[in-house]
Amino acid sequence: MAQLASLLPFILMFVLFYFLLIRPQQKRQKSVRNMQSSLKKGDKIVTIGGMHATIDAIDEGTVVLKVKDGSRLTFERNAIREVVESSATVASPTLDKVEE
């Protein structure tokens, strides 16, 4: 019983670290992987360096980006931080209700 009592603080510390540090980091990594795998031509993105561009072509591991001045740059897919505007922005139709 004394051995269990001496291990209890370490077990609680591991559980605390898991829920406060490890699990949120895994969720962030999963969302970034999903975002990077769902990239499409025409998406407006921001790279990890802060460059704003539009995706011109996509390969397995690389992405060709078109910047505002028309030049095309090749980046690794991992260099994309976020999608600012998706090319497939689908506007959901709104139903107008008429009051009688």
PDB file of C-alpha atoms in Angstrom:
ATOM      1  CA  MET A   1       0.000   0.000   0.000  1.00  0.00           C
ATOM      2  CA  ALA A   2       2.877   2.363   0.758  1.00  0.00           C
ATOM      3  CA  GLN A   3       4.354   1.728  -2.706  1.00  0.00           C
ATOM      4  CA  LEU A   4       1.087   2.727  -4.349  1.00  0.00           C
ATOM      5  CA  ALA A   5       0.930   5.888  -2.261  1.00  0.00           C
ATOM      6  CA  SER A   6       4.467   6.818  -3.303  1.00  0.00           C
ATOM      7  CA  LEU A   7       3.647   6.275  -7.016  1.00  0.00           C
ATOM      8  CA  LEU A   8       0.371   8.179  -6.907  1.00  0.00           C
ATOM      9  CA  PRO A   9       1.927  11.665  -7.409  1.00  0.00           C
ATOM     10  CA  PHE A  10       3.826  10.439 -10.493  1.00  0.00           C
ATOM     11  CA  ILE A  11       0.704   8.862 -11.951  1.00  0.00           C
ATOM     12  CA  LEU A  12      -1.309  12.025 -11.343  1.00  0.00           C
ATOM     13  CA  MET A  13       1.450  14.144 -12.886  1.00  0.00           C
ATOM     14  CA  PHE A  14       1.512  11.943 -16.010  1.00  0.00           C
ATOM     15  CA  VAL A  15      -2.287  12.145 -16.356  1.00  0.00           C
ATOM     16  CA  LEU A  16      -2.157  15.913 -15.935  1.00  0.00           C
ATOM     17  CA  PHE A  17       0.573  16.266 -18.577  1.00  0.00           C
ATOM     18  CA  TYR A  18      -1.372  14.024 -20.945  1.00  0.00           C
ATOM     19  CA  PHE A  19      -4.575  16.057 -20.760  1.00  0.00           C
ATOM     20  CA  LEU A  20      -2.935  19.489 -20.675  1.00  0.00           C
ATOM     21  CA  LEU A  21      -0.034  19.056 -23.100  1.00  0.00           C
ATOM     22  CA  ILE A  22       0.057  15.853 -25.121  1.00  0.00           C
ATOM     23  CA  ARG A  23      -3.592  15.468 -26.144  1.00  0.00           C
ATOM     24  CA  PRO A  24      -4.135  19.087 -27.357  1.00  0.00           C
ATOM     25  CA  GLN A  25      -0.889  18.925 -29.355  1.00  0.00           C
ATOM     26  CA  GLN A  26      -2.023  15.707 -31.058  1.00  0.00           C
ATOM     27  CA  LYS A  27      -5.346  17.349 -31.964  1.00  0.00           C
ATOM     28  CA  ARG A  28      -3.560  20.355 -33.471  1.00  0.00           C
ATOM     29  CA  GLN A  29      -1.252  18.110 -35.499  1.00  0.00           C
ATOM     30  CA  LYS A  30      -4.212  16.117 -36.789  1.00  0.00           C
ATOM     31  CA  SER A  31      -6.081  19.248 -37.872  1.00  0.00           C
ATOM     32  CA  VAL A  32      -2.970  20.592 -39.654  1.00  0.00           C
ATOM     33  CA  ARG A  33      -2.497  17.250 -41.474  1.00  0.00           C
ATOM     34  CA  ASN A  34      -6.148  17.294 -42.553  1.00  0.00           C
ATOM     35  CA  MET A  35      -5.863  20.889 -43.777  1.00  0.00           C
ATOM     36  CA  GLN A  36      -2.673  20.172 -45.725  1.00  0.00           C
ATOM     37  CA  SER A  37      -4.098  17.029 -47.318  1.00  0.00           C
ATOM     38  CA  SER A  38      -7.297  18.801 -48.415  1.00  0.00           C
ATOM     39  CA  LEU A  39      -5.573  21.628 -50.306  1.00  0.00           C
ATOM     40  CA  LYS A  40      -6.996  22.414 -53.744  1.00  0.00           C
ATOM     41  CA  LYS A  41      -5.972  24.509 -56.703  1.00  0.00           C
ATOM     42  CA  GLY A  42      -7.214  28.065 -56.273  1.00  0.00           C
ATOM     43  CA  ASP A  43      -7.100  28.086 -52.454  1.00  0.00           C
ATOM     44  CA  LYS A  44      -5.710  31.281 -50.950  1.00  0.00           C
ATOM     45  CA  ILE A  45      -3.171  30.357 -48.292  1.00  0.00           C
ATOM     46  CA  VAL A  46      -0.560  31.729 -45.902  1.00  0.00           C
ATOM     47  CA  THR A  47       2.818  30.004 -45.597  1.00  0.00           C
ATOM     48  CA  ILE A  48       4.716  29.520 -42.340  1.00  0.00           C
ATOM     49  CA  GLY A  49       6.898  32.436 -43.429  1.00  0.00           C
ATOM     50  CA  GLY A  50       3.884  34.719 -43.715  1.00  0.00           C
ATOM     51  CA  MET A  51       3.636  34.873 -47.515  1.00  0.00           C
ATOM     52  CA  HIS A  52       0.114  35.165 -48.927  1.00  0.00           C
ATOM     53  CA  ALA A  53      -0.434  33.313 -52.201  1.00  0.00           C
ATOM     54  CA  THR A  54      -2.838  31.256 -54.291  1.00  0.00           C
ATOM     55  CA  ILE A  55      -2.268  27.575 -55.047  1.00  0.00           C
ATOM     56  CA  ASP A  56      -1.501  27.124 -58.743  1.00  0.00           C
ATOM     57  CA  ALA A  57      -0.612  23.400 -58.813  1.00  0.00           C
ATOM     58  CA  ILE A  58      -0.361  20.544 -56.325  1.00  0.00           C
ATOM     59  CA  ASP A  59       1.903  17.500 -56.345  1.00  0.00           C
ATOM     60  CA  GLU A  60       2.401  14.748 -53.746  1.00  0.00           C
ATOM     61  CA  GLY A  61       4.787  16.675 -51.505  1.00  0.00           C
ATOM     62  CA  THR A  62       5.050  20.063 -53.187  1.00  0.00           C
ATOM     63  CA  VAL A  63       2.762  22.964 -53.976  1.00  0.00           C
ATOM     64  CA  VAL A  64       3.282  25.625 -56.635  1.00  0.00           C
ATOM     65  CA  LEU A  65       2.126  28.996 -55.341  1.00  0.00           C
ATOM     66  CA  LYS A  66       1.264  32.035 -57.423  1.00  0.00           C
ATOM     67  CA  VAL A  67       1.917  35.360 -55.729  1.00  0.00           C
ATOM     68  CA  LYS A  68       0.367  38.728 -56.567  1.00  0.00           C
ATOM     69  CA  ASP A  69       3.047  39.823 -59.041  1.00  0.00           C
ATOM     70  CA  GLY A  70       2.474  36.650 -61.095  1.00  0.00           C
ATOM     71  CA  SER A  71       5.597  34.736 -60.126  1.00  0.00           C
ATOM     72  CA  ARG A  72       5.309  31.090 -59.222  1.00  0.00           C
ATOM     73  CA  LEU A  73       7.157  29.575 -56.275  1.00  0.00           C
ATOM     74  CA  THR A  74       7.456  25.924 -55.269  1.00  0.00           C
ATOM     75  CA  PHE A  75       7.058  25.013 -51.600  1.00  0.00           C
ATOM     76  CA  GLU A  76       6.775  21.851 -49.578  1.00  0.00           C
ATOM     77  CA  ARG A  77       3.204  21.035 -48.594  1.00  0.00           C
ATOM     78  CA  ASN A  78       4.277  21.271 -44.933  1.00  0.00           C
ATOM     79  CA  ALA A  79       5.137  24.962 -45.405  1.00  0.00           C
ATOM     80  CA  ILE A  80       1.469  25.943 -45.573  1.00  0.00           C
ATOM     81  CA  ARG A  81       0.206  27.298 -42.265  1.00  0.00           C
ATOM     82  CA  GLU A  82      -3.443  28.058 -43.036  1.00  0.00           C
ATOM     83  CA  VAL A  83      -6.051  28.333 -45.753  1.00  0.00           C
ATOM     84  CA  VAL A  84      -7.435  31.860 -45.827  1.00  0.00           C
ATOM     85  CA  GLU A  85     -10.089  31.272 -48.475  1.00  0.00           C
ATOM     86  CA  SER A  86     -11.038  27.980 -50.054  1.00  0.00           C
ATOM     87  CA  SER A  87     -11.637  27.810 -53.803  1.00  0.00           C
ATOM     88  CA  ALA A  88     -14.765  25.757 -53.202  1.00  0.00           C
ATOM     89  CA  THR A  89     -16.613  28.216 -51.042  1.00  0.00           C
ATOM     90  CA  VAL A  90     -20.110  26.942 -51.326  1.00  0.00           C
ATOM     91  CA  ALA A  91     -22.745  29.517 -50.539  1.00  0.00           C
ATOM     92  CA  SER A  92     -25.566  27.826 -48.741  1.00  0.00           C
ATOM     93  CA  PRO A  93     -28.917  28.845 -50.144  1.00  0.00           C
ATOM     94  CA  THR A  94     -31.128  30.693 -47.746  1.00  0.00           C
ATOM     95  CA  LEU A  95     -34.803  30.043 -47.644  1.00  0.00           C
ATOM     96  CA  ASP A  96     -36.890  33.156 -47.599  1.00  0.00           C
ATOM     97  CA  LYS A  97     -39.996  32.716 -45.536  1.00  0.00           C
ATOM     98  CA  VAL A  98     -42.936  34.780 -46.527  1.00  0.00           C
ATOM     99  CA  GLU A  99     -45.191  35.879 -43.726  1.00  0.00           C
ATOM    100  CA  GLU A 100     -48.847  35.781 -44.543  1.00  0.00           C
TER     101      GLU A 100
END
